[in-house]
């Protein structure tokens, strides 16, 4: 139910494209009404599709790590952070209790009432309160995170992934304990580069395979490996062998690579095997 409600709130907020502000003091004669609106504002309550936006929902949004923030700058610019998706906006104060916000081609009026900014659309009512903190830094982080996610999505859409088969497969181990082979080089959508490793546990023991520090280098440069696989007796698995430090720019960099894979008894942590191989 909470997930459904989150979606309904997001749909409503996206539709109206407006957020709110709290009144820091109604203006007296001659006071610039813009001063009532400048600052950072957060969703604090209201109703949406007949559901009350209680304090529980506000806490739930925080737990999800999503923000509903409006920053209004004194120069009439601002930004709308809607569930961590950020848009630029323009705004103006019509009078001491009314402001208009424009996002893209859509403009919406909001009203200040009792120190809160009220946005009403049909039976829905959203209430915003002015924060005592400058939230522009939070909005900036959300914008950067959204841009990074968009870059990743575009990379996936552009099929910015690569797999190169290693033929014949390189054998790391083949004994009574296990068989380990390296079958592919890969680059994934996150930009990580490494090897695809197939392992079969031939023993009657519960084993954990891992890449120990100090046994991996790429073309003569030491790298810190990232690899772990837990296999029950008689089972097999396909895992990725990557590098947690020392970036590689492309698969062309992954040459003359020496990797180490060791094994220990899962229950007792007793080392039982150590293997190493060089992949051209």
PDB file of C-alpha atoms in Angstrom:
ATOM      1  CA  UNK A   1       0.000   0.000   0.000  1.00  0.00           C
ATOM      2  CA  UNK A   2       2.849   2.389   0.819  1.00  0.00           C
ATOM      3  CA  UNK A   3       4.506   1.768  -2.543  1.00  0.00           C
ATOM      4  CA  UNK A   4       1.209   2.425  -4.344  1.00  0.00           C
ATOM      5  CA  UNK A   5       0.707   5.602  -2.356  1.00  0.00           C
ATOM      6  CA  UNK A   6       4.233   6.777  -3.156  1.00  0.00           C
ATOM      7  CA  UNK A   7       3.465   6.375  -6.852  1.00  0.00           C
ATOM      8  CA  UNK A   8       0.194   8.297  -6.530  1.00  0.00           C
ATOM      9  CA  UNK A   9       1.900  11.191  -4.754  1.00  0.00           C
ATOM     10  CA  UNK A  10       4.638  11.252  -7.401  1.00  0.00           C
ATOM     11  CA  UNK A  11       2.053  11.293 -10.182  1.00  0.00           C
ATOM     12  CA  UNK A  12       0.135  14.110  -8.541  1.00  0.00           C
ATOM     13  CA  UNK A  13       3.210  16.231  -7.882  1.00  0.00           C
ATOM     14  CA  UNK A  14       4.472  15.711 -11.408  1.00  0.00           C
ATOM     15  CA  UNK A  15       1.085  16.737 -12.782  1.00  0.00           C
ATOM     16  CA  UNK A  16       0.841  20.016 -10.939  1.00  0.00           C
ATOM     17  CA  UNK A  17       4.568  20.808 -11.216  1.00  0.00           C
ATOM     18  CA  UNK A  18       4.517  23.117  -8.221  1.00  0.00           C
ATOM     19  CA  UNK A  19       5.703  23.137  -4.671  1.00  0.00           C
ATOM     20  CA  UNK A  20       5.581  25.397  -1.726  1.00  0.00           C
ATOM     21  CA  UNK A  21       6.885  27.693   0.870  1.00  0.00           C
ATOM     22  CA  UNK A  22       6.173  28.850   4.410  1.00  0.00           C
ATOM     23  CA  UNK A  23       5.465  32.375   5.508  1.00  0.00           C
ATOM     24  CA  UNK A  24       8.226  33.925   7.559  1.00  0.00           C
ATOM     25  CA  UNK A  25       5.989  36.861   8.470  1.00  0.00           C
ATOM     26  CA  UNK A  26       3.281  38.627   6.506  1.00  0.00           C
ATOM     27  CA  UNK A  27       4.482  41.824   4.959  1.00  0.00           C
ATOM     28  CA  UNK A  28       3.564  45.192   6.250  1.00  0.00           C
ATOM     29  CA  UNK A  29       3.170  48.281   4.146  1.00  0.00           C
ATOM     30  CA  UNK A  30       5.970  48.712   1.632  1.00  0.00           C
ATOM     31  CA  UNK A  31       7.674  45.368   2.284  1.00  0.00           C
ATOM     32  CA  UNK A  32       8.743  43.417  -0.803  1.00  0.00           C
ATOM     33  CA  UNK A  33       6.422  40.356  -0.859  1.00  0.00           C
ATOM     34  CA  UNK A  34       9.220  38.310  -2.439  1.00  0.00           C
ATOM     35  CA  UNK A  35      10.889  38.099   0.981  1.00  0.00           C
ATOM     36  CA  UNK A  36       8.042  35.877   2.195  1.00  0.00           C
ATOM     37  CA  UNK A  37       9.016  33.145  -0.277  1.00  0.00           C
ATOM     38  CA  UNK A  38      12.807  33.151  -0.643  1.00  0.00           C
ATOM     39  CA  UNK A  39      14.396  30.039   0.884  1.00  0.00           C
ATOM     40  CA  UNK A  40      14.196  26.238   0.992  1.00  0.00           C
ATOM     41  CA  UNK A  41      10.867  24.438   1.441  1.00  0.00           C
ATOM     42  CA  UNK A  42       9.856  20.837   2.137  1.00  0.00           C
ATOM     43  CA  UNK A  43       6.636  18.862   1.854  1.00  0.00           C
ATOM     44  CA  UNK A  44       5.197  18.523   5.368  1.00  0.00           C
ATOM     45  CA  UNK A  45       1.651  17.198   4.934  1.00  0.00           C
ATOM     46  CA  UNK A  46      -1.706  17.441   3.191  1.00  0.00           C
ATOM     47  CA  UNK A  47      -3.949  14.970   1.395  1.00  0.00           C
ATOM     48  CA  UNK A  48      -3.650  13.140  -1.923  1.00  0.00           C
ATOM     49  CA  UNK A  49      -6.373  11.021  -3.554  1.00  0.00           C
ATOM     50  CA  UNK A  50      -8.249  10.955  -0.251  1.00  0.00           C
ATOM     51  CA  UNK A  51      -5.199   9.780   1.718  1.00  0.00           C
ATOM     52  CA  UNK A  52      -3.815  11.988   4.476  1.00  0.00           C
ATOM     53  CA  UNK A  53      -0.101  12.731   4.224  1.00  0.00           C
ATOM     54  CA  UNK A  54       0.646  12.049   7.868  1.00  0.00           C
ATOM     55  CA  UNK A  55       3.906  12.365   9.771  1.00  0.00           C
ATOM     56  CA  UNK A  56       4.322   8.620   9.200  1.00  0.00           C
ATOM     57  CA  UNK A  57       4.439   9.209   5.463  1.00  0.00           C
ATOM     58  CA  UNK A  58       6.945  12.028   5.882  1.00  0.00           C
ATOM     59  CA  UNK A  59       9.210   9.683   7.851  1.00  0.00           C
ATOM     60  CA  UNK A  60       8.685   6.999   5.225  1.00  0.00           C
ATOM     61  CA  UNK A  61       9.920   9.355   2.502  1.00  0.00           C
ATOM     62  CA  UNK A  62      13.061   9.988   4.561  1.00  0.00           C
ATOM     63  CA  UNK A  63      13.617   6.244   4.976  1.00  0.00           C
ATOM     64  CA  UNK A  64      13.344   5.833   1.212  1.00  0.00           C
ATOM     65  CA  UNK A  65      16.018   8.505   0.844  1.00  0.00           C
ATOM     66  CA  UNK A  66      13.876  10.635  -1.472  1.00  0.00           C
ATOM     67  CA  UNK A  67      13.306  14.368  -1.224  1.00  0.00           C
ATOM     68  CA  UNK A  68      10.511  16.794  -2.097  1.00  0.00           C
ATOM     69  CA  UNK A  69      12.240  20.165  -1.908  1.00  0.00           C
ATOM     70  CA  UNK A  70      11.734  23.549  -3.494  1.00  0.00           C
ATOM     71  CA  UNK A  71      14.491  26.156  -3.446  1.00  0.00           C
ATOM     72  CA  UNK A  72      13.473  29.718  -4.344  1.00  0.00           C
ATOM     73  CA  UNK A  73      16.289  32.167  -4.972  1.00  0.00           C
ATOM     74  CA  UNK A  74      15.997  35.911  -4.544  1.00  0.00           C
ATOM     75  CA  UNK A  75      16.667  36.515  -8.255  1.00  0.00           C
ATOM     76  CA  UNK A  76      13.481  34.672  -9.291  1.00  0.00           C
ATOM     77  CA  UNK A  77      15.186  31.402 -10.202  1.00  0.00           C
ATOM     78  CA  UNK A  78      14.974  28.151  -8.292  1.00  0.00           C
ATOM     79  CA  UNK A  79      14.908  24.379  -8.419  1.00  0.00           C
ATOM     80  CA  UNK A  80      12.338  21.674  -7.807  1.00  0.00           C
ATOM     81  CA  UNK A  81      13.626  18.413  -6.304  1.00  0.00           C
ATOM     82  CA  UNK A  82      10.796  15.935  -6.785  1.00  0.00           C
ATOM     83  CA  UNK A  83      11.673  12.497  -5.433  1.00  0.00           C
ATOM     84  CA  UNK A  84      15.344  13.270  -6.234  1.00  0.00           C
ATOM     85  CA  UNK A  85      14.565  14.335  -9.831  1.00  0.00           C
ATOM     86  CA  UNK A  86      15.569  17.992 -10.168  1.00  0.00           C
ATOM     87  CA  UNK A  87      14.119  20.651 -12.520  1.00  0.00           C
ATOM     88  CA  UNK A  88      15.007  24.329 -12.823  1.00  0.00           C
ATOM     89  CA  UNK A  89      12.192  26.859 -12.431  1.00  0.00           C
ATOM     90  CA  UNK A  90      11.246  30.533 -12.411  1.00  0.00           C
ATOM     91  CA  UNK A  91       8.972  32.182  -9.879  1.00  0.00           C
ATOM     92  CA  UNK A  92       7.492  35.502  -8.835  1.00  0.00           C
ATOM     93  CA  UNK A  93       5.505  36.874  -5.918  1.00  0.00           C
ATOM     94  CA  UNK A  94       2.144  38.288  -6.986  1.00  0.00           C
ATOM     95  CA  UNK A  95       1.437  39.689  -3.532  1.00  0.00           C
ATOM     96  CA  UNK A  96       2.265  38.951   0.114  1.00  0.00           C
ATOM     97  CA  UNK A  97       0.393  35.621   0.099  1.00  0.00           C
ATOM     98  CA  UNK A  98       0.470  34.428  -3.524  1.00  0.00           C
ATOM     99  CA  UNK A  99       3.311  33.253  -5.735  1.00  0.00           C
ATOM    100  CA  UNK A 100       3.462  31.646  -9.161  1.00  0.00           C
ATOM    101  CA  UNK A 101       5.945  28.956 -10.137  1.00  0.00           C
ATOM    102  CA  UNK A 102       6.847  28.057 -13.705  1.00  0.00           C
ATOM    103  CA  UNK A 103       8.489  24.753 -14.582  1.00  0.00           C
ATOM    104  CA  UNK A 104       8.933  24.366 -18.308  1.00  0.00           C
ATOM    105  CA  UNK A 105       5.701  25.658 -19.863  1.00  0.00           C
ATOM    106  CA  UNK A 106       3.511  25.008 -16.808  1.00  0.00           C
ATOM    107  CA  UNK A 107       2.679  27.719 -14.272  1.00  0.00           C
ATOM    108  CA  UNK A 108       0.853  27.182 -10.973  1.00  0.00           C
ATOM    109  CA  UNK A 109      -0.164  29.543  -8.162  1.00  0.00           C
ATOM    110  CA  UNK A 110       0.359  28.721  -4.494  1.00  0.00           C
ATOM    111  CA  UNK A 111      -1.042  30.422  -1.385  1.00  0.00           C
ATOM    112  CA  UNK A 112       0.496  31.222   1.993  1.00  0.00           C
ATOM    113  CA  UNK A 113      -1.796  30.427   4.930  1.00  0.00           C
ATOM    114  CA  UNK A 114      -0.808  30.438   8.611  1.00  0.00           C
ATOM    115  CA  UNK A 115       2.884  30.184   7.838  1.00  0.00           C
ATOM    116  CA  UNK A 116       2.412  27.296   5.395  1.00  0.00           C
ATOM    117  CA  UNK A 117       2.245  27.263   1.650  1.00  0.00           C
ATOM    118  CA  UNK A 118      -0.855  25.525   0.331  1.00  0.00           C
ATOM    119  CA  UNK A 119      -1.242  23.955  -3.073  1.00  0.00           C
ATOM    120  CA  UNK A 120      -4.718  22.692  -3.937  1.00  0.00           C
ATOM    121  CA  UNK A 121      -5.780  20.744  -7.012  1.00  0.00           C
ATOM    122  CA  UNK A 122      -9.317  19.374  -6.891  1.00  0.00           C
ATOM    123  CA  UNK A 123      -9.649  17.378  -3.678  1.00  0.00           C
ATOM    124  CA  UNK A 124      -5.885  17.165  -3.245  1.00  0.00           C
ATOM    125  CA  UNK A 125      -4.058  19.522  -0.915  1.00  0.00           C
ATOM    126  CA  UNK A 126      -0.305  19.725  -0.379  1.00  0.00           C
ATOM    127  CA  UNK A 127       1.267  21.627   2.501  1.00  0.00           C
ATOM    128  CA  UNK A 128       4.868  22.854   2.541  1.00  0.00           C
ATOM    129  CA  UNK A 129       6.924  24.285   5.371  1.00  0.00           C
ATOM    130  CA  UNK A 130      10.013  26.464   5.191  1.00  0.00           C
ATOM    131  CA  UNK A 131      13.182  24.710   6.321  1.00  0.00           C
ATOM    132  CA  UNK A 132      15.511  26.401   8.783  1.00  0.00           C
ATOM    133  CA  UNK A 133      18.395  25.058   6.674  1.00  0.00           C
ATOM    134  CA  UNK A 134      19.682  25.893   3.213  1.00  0.00           C
ATOM    135  CA  UNK A 135      18.811  22.741   1.257  1.00  0.00           C
ATOM    136  CA  UNK A 136      20.471  23.789  -2.000  1.00  0.00           C
ATOM    137  CA  UNK A 137      23.344  21.391  -1.253  1.00  0.00           C
ATOM    138  CA  UNK A 138      20.917  18.468  -0.963  1.00  0.00           C
ATOM    139  CA  UNK A 139      19.285  19.456  -4.243  1.00  0.00           C
ATOM    140  CA  UNK A 140      22.705  19.660  -5.907  1.00  0.00           C
ATOM    141  CA  UNK A 141      23.580  16.134  -4.745  1.00  0.00           C
ATOM    142  CA  UNK A 142      20.245  14.790  -6.001  1.00  0.00           C
ATOM    143  CA  UNK A 143      20.788  16.496  -9.361  1.00  0.00           C
ATOM    144  CA  UNK A 144      24.272  15.000  -9.718  1.00  0.00           C
ATOM    145  CA  UNK A 145      23.011  11.537  -8.724  1.00  0.00           C
ATOM    146  CA  UNK A 146      20.163  11.765 -11.249  1.00  0.00           C
ATOM    147  CA  UNK A 147      22.564  12.875 -13.993  1.00  0.00           C
ATOM    148  CA  UNK A 148      24.891   9.982 -13.168  1.00  0.00           C
ATOM    149  CA  UNK A 149      21.982   7.539 -13.298  1.00  0.00           C
ATOM    150  CA  UNK A 150      20.934   8.994 -16.645  1.00  0.00           C
ATOM    151  CA  UNK A 151      24.459   8.508 -17.999  1.00  0.00           C
ATOM    152  CA  UNK A 152      24.354   4.878 -16.897  1.00  0.00           C
ATOM    153  CA  UNK A 153      20.921   4.383 -18.482  1.00  0.00           C
ATOM    154  CA  UNK A 154      22.163   5.919 -21.730  1.00  0.00           C
ATOM    155  CA  UNK A 155      25.197   3.649 -21.662  1.00  0.00           C
ATOM    156  CA  UNK A 156      22.924   0.631 -21.303  1.00  0.00           C
ATOM    157  CA  UNK A 157      20.638   1.900 -24.079  1.00  0.00           C
ATOM    158  CA  UNK A 158      23.663   2.416 -26.310  1.00  0.00           C
ATOM    159  CA  UNK A 159      24.723  -1.134 -25.470  1.00  0.00           C
ATOM    160  CA  UNK A 160      27.921   0.165 -23.874  1.00  0.00           C
ATOM    161  CA  UNK A 161      28.745  -3.329 -22.650  1.00  0.00           C
ATOM    162  CA  UNK A 162      31.196  -5.779 -24.112  1.00  0.00           C
ATOM    163  CA  UNK A 163      31.982  -9.474 -23.832  1.00  0.00           C
ATOM    164  CA  UNK A 164      34.931 -11.186 -25.492  1.00  0.00           C
ATOM    165  CA  UNK A 165      35.101 -14.962 -25.407  1.00  0.00           C
ATOM    166  CA  UNK A 166      38.406 -16.498 -24.337  1.00  0.00           C
ATOM    167  CA  UNK A 167      38.882 -19.502 -26.592  1.00  0.00           C
ATOM    168  CA  UNK A 168      40.065 -21.908 -25.561  1.00  0.00           C
ATOM    169  CA  UNK A 169      39.099 -21.200 -21.958  1.00  0.00           C
ATOM    170  CA  UNK A 170      42.025 -20.730 -19.571  1.00  0.00           C
ATOM    171  CA  UNK A 171      42.246 -23.400 -16.871  1.00  0.00           C
ATOM    172  CA  UNK A 172      43.076 -22.092 -13.409  1.00  0.00           C
ATOM    173  CA  UNK A 173      42.600 -25.425 -11.598  1.00  0.00           C
ATOM    174  CA  UNK A 174      41.575 -28.984 -12.435  1.00  0.00           C
ATOM    175  CA  UNK A 175      42.137 -31.478  -9.620  1.00  0.00           C
ATOM    176  CA  UNK A 176      40.202 -33.642  -7.166  1.00  0.00           C
ATOM    177  CA  UNK A 177      39.018 -30.535  -5.301  1.00  0.00           C
ATOM    178  CA  UNK A 178      37.676 -28.349  -8.105  1.00  0.00           C
ATOM    179  CA  UNK A 179      37.733 -27.176 -11.693  1.00  0.00           C
ATOM    180  CA  UNK A 180      38.173 -23.443 -12.357  1.00  0.00           C
ATOM    181  CA  UNK A 181      38.198 -21.914 -15.853  1.00  0.00           C
ATOM    182  CA  UNK A 182      38.211 -18.355 -17.202  1.00  0.00           C
ATOM    183  CA  UNK A 183      35.890 -18.117 -20.211  1.00  0.00           C
ATOM    184  CA  UNK A 184      35.350 -14.407 -21.018  1.00  0.00           C
ATOM    185  CA  UNK A 185      36.552 -10.853 -20.623  1.00  0.00           C
ATOM    186  CA  UNK A 186      33.742  -8.365 -19.975  1.00  0.00           C
ATOM    187  CA  UNK A 187      32.863  -4.722 -19.476  1.00  0.00           C
ATOM    188  CA  UNK A 188      29.500  -4.095 -17.799  1.00  0.00           C
ATOM    189  CA  UNK A 189      27.101  -1.137 -17.824  1.00  0.00           C
ATOM    190  CA  UNK A 190      28.818   0.321 -14.738  1.00  0.00           C
ATOM    191  CA  UNK A 191      32.176   0.396 -16.505  1.00  0.00           C
ATOM    192  CA  UNK A 192      33.615  -2.476 -14.450  1.00  0.00           C
ATOM    193  CA  UNK A 193      36.086  -4.664 -16.343  1.00  0.00           C
ATOM    194  CA  UNK A 194      37.047  -8.221 -15.485  1.00  0.00           C
ATOM    195  CA  UNK A 195      36.778 -11.940 -16.206  1.00  0.00           C
ATOM    196  CA  UNK A 196      33.956 -14.485 -16.177  1.00  0.00           C
ATOM    197  CA  UNK A 197      35.001 -17.464 -14.036  1.00  0.00           C
ATOM    198  CA  UNK A 198      33.353 -20.907 -13.949  1.00  0.00           C
ATOM    199  CA  UNK A 199      33.911 -23.066 -10.842  1.00  0.00           C
ATOM    200  CA  UNK A 200      32.883 -26.630  -9.983  1.00  0.00           C
ATOM    201  CA  UNK A 201      33.316 -27.964  -6.458  1.00  0.00           C
ATOM    202  CA  UNK A 202      34.216 -31.652  -6.937  1.00  0.00           C
ATOM    203  CA  UNK A 203      34.751 -32.320  -3.242  1.00  0.00           C
ATOM    204  CA  UNK A 204      32.413 -33.389  -0.451  1.00  0.00           C
ATOM    205  CA  UNK A 205      33.258 -30.193   1.453  1.00  0.00           C
ATOM    206  CA  UNK A 206      31.555 -26.810   1.641  1.00  0.00           C
ATOM    207  CA  UNK A 207      34.103 -24.460   0.032  1.00  0.00           C
ATOM    208  CA  UNK A 208      34.559 -20.715  -0.398  1.00  0.00           C
ATOM    209  CA  UNK A 209      36.747 -19.475  -3.249  1.00  0.00           C
ATOM    210  CA  UNK A 210      38.257 -15.991  -3.122  1.00  0.00           C
ATOM    211  CA  UNK A 211      40.947 -13.765  -4.638  1.00  0.00           C
ATOM    212  CA  UNK A 212      43.705 -13.074  -2.082  1.00  0.00           C
ATOM    213  CA  UNK A 213      45.449  -9.723  -1.987  1.00  0.00           C
ATOM    214  CA  UNK A 214      48.897  -9.484  -3.534  1.00  0.00           C
ATOM    215  CA  UNK A 215      48.477 -12.147  -6.229  1.00  0.00           C
ATOM    216  CA  UNK A 216      46.892 -10.156  -9.063  1.00  0.00           C
ATOM    217  CA  UNK A 217      48.572  -7.909 -11.613  1.00  0.00           C
ATOM    218  CA  UNK A 218      47.597  -6.542 -15.016  1.00  0.00           C
ATOM    219  CA  UNK A 219      50.448  -6.141 -17.483  1.00  0.00           C
ATOM    220  CA  UNK A 220      52.938  -5.771 -14.650  1.00  0.00           C
ATOM    221  CA  UNK A 221      50.858  -3.399 -12.473  1.00  0.00           C
ATOM    222  CA  UNK A 222      49.521  -4.749  -9.180  1.00  0.00           C
ATOM    223  CA  UNK A 223      45.734  -4.639  -8.802  1.00  0.00           C
ATOM    224  CA  UNK A 224      43.453  -5.328  -5.853  1.00  0.00           C
ATOM    225  CA  UNK A 225      41.023  -8.102  -6.903  1.00  0.00           C
ATOM    226  CA  UNK A 226      37.355  -8.544  -6.044  1.00  0.00           C
ATOM    227  CA  UNK A 227      36.116 -12.139  -6.198  1.00  0.00           C
ATOM    228  CA  UNK A 228      34.240 -14.545  -3.922  1.00  0.00           C
ATOM    229  CA  UNK A 229      32.156 -17.665  -4.501  1.00  0.00           C
ATOM    230  CA  UNK A 230      30.601 -20.050  -1.970  1.00  0.00           C
ATOM    231  CA  UNK A 231      29.932 -23.554  -3.332  1.00  0.00           C
ATOM    232  CA  UNK A 232      28.325 -26.494  -1.611  1.00  0.00           C
ATOM    233  CA  UNK A 233      29.651 -30.010  -2.407  1.00  0.00           C
ATOM    234  CA  UNK A 234      29.083 -31.063  -6.013  1.00  0.00           C
ATOM    235  CA  UNK A 235      27.797 -27.674  -7.196  1.00  0.00           C
ATOM    236  CA  UNK A 236      29.007 -25.181  -9.787  1.00  0.00           C
ATOM    237  CA  UNK A 237      28.774 -21.422 -10.265  1.00  0.00           C
ATOM    238  CA  UNK A 238      29.634 -18.649 -12.709  1.00  0.00           C
ATOM    239  CA  UNK A 239      31.060 -15.514 -11.085  1.00  0.00           C
ATOM    240  CA  UNK A 240      32.785 -12.259 -12.061  1.00  0.00           C
ATOM    241  CA  UNK A 241      36.402 -11.488 -11.196  1.00  0.00           C
ATOM    242  CA  UNK A 242      36.871  -7.694 -11.048  1.00  0.00           C
ATOM    243  CA  UNK A 243      39.165  -5.137  -9.465  1.00  0.00           C
ATOM    244  CA  UNK A 244      38.182  -2.975  -6.482  1.00  0.00           C
ATOM    245  CA  UNK A 245      41.018  -0.500  -7.036  1.00  0.00           C
ATOM    246  CA  UNK A 246      43.114   0.566  -9.999  1.00  0.00           C
ATOM    247  CA  UNK A 247      40.790   1.444 -12.863  1.00  0.00           C
ATOM    248  CA  UNK A 248      40.973  -0.048 -16.336  1.00  0.00           C
ATOM    249  CA  UNK A 249      39.735   2.082 -19.231  1.00  0.00           C
ATOM    250  CA  UNK A 250      38.886  -0.675 -21.698  1.00  0.00           C
ATOM    251  CA  UNK A 251      39.157  -4.383 -22.375  1.00  0.00           C
ATOM    252  CA  UNK A 252      42.288  -3.594 -24.380  1.00  0.00           C
ATOM    253  CA  UNK A 253      43.982  -2.843 -21.036  1.00  0.00           C
ATOM    254  CA  UNK A 254      43.194  -6.314 -19.695  1.00  0.00           C
ATOM    255  CA  UNK A 255      46.278  -8.121 -21.061  1.00  0.00           C
ATOM    256  CA  UNK A 256      49.057 -10.248 -19.563  1.00  0.00           C
ATOM    257  CA  UNK A 257      46.977 -10.627 -16.414  1.00  0.00           C
ATOM    258  CA  UNK A 258      47.931 -12.896 -13.529  1.00  0.00           C
ATOM    259  CA  UNK A 259      45.145 -13.791 -11.104  1.00  0.00           C
ATOM    260  CA  UNK A 260      45.135 -15.830  -7.922  1.00  0.00           C
ATOM    261  CA  UNK A 261      42.191 -17.825  -6.569  1.00  0.00           C
ATOM    262  CA  UNK A 262      42.401 -19.615  -3.214  1.00  0.00           C
ATOM    263  CA  UNK A 263      39.919 -21.852  -1.390  1.00  0.00           C
ATOM    264  CA  UNK A 264      39.063 -22.496   2.257  1.00  0.00           C
ATOM    265  CA  UNK A 265      36.640 -24.663   4.212  1.00  0.00           C
ATOM    266  CA  UNK A 266      33.598 -22.466   4.759  1.00  0.00           C
ATOM    267  CA  UNK A 267      32.895 -23.730   8.285  1.00  0.00           C
ATOM    268  CA  UNK A 268      36.425 -23.572   9.713  1.00  0.00           C
ATOM    269  CA  UNK A 269      38.155 -21.030   7.413  1.00  0.00           C
ATOM    270  CA  UNK A 270      40.994 -23.522   6.945  1.00  0.00           C
ATOM    271  CA  UNK A 271      42.869 -22.872   3.692  1.00  0.00           C
ATOM    272  CA  UNK A 272      42.815 -25.932   1.445  1.00  0.00           C
ATOM    273  CA  UNK A 273      44.076 -24.765  -1.964  1.00  0.00           C
ATOM    274  CA  UNK A 274      45.835 -21.952  -3.795  1.00  0.00           C
ATOM    275  CA  UNK A 275      45.862 -21.447  -7.563  1.00  0.00           C
ATOM    276  CA  UNK A 276      47.336 -18.941  -9.991  1.00  0.00           C
ATOM    277  CA  UNK A 277      47.269 -18.455 -13.752  1.00  0.00           C
ATOM    278  CA  UNK A 278      48.369 -15.898 -16.342  1.00  0.00           C
ATOM    279  CA  UNK A 279      45.901 -14.856 -19.044  1.00  0.00           C
ATOM    280  CA  UNK A 280      47.457 -13.333 -22.156  1.00  0.00           C
TER     281      UNK A 280
END
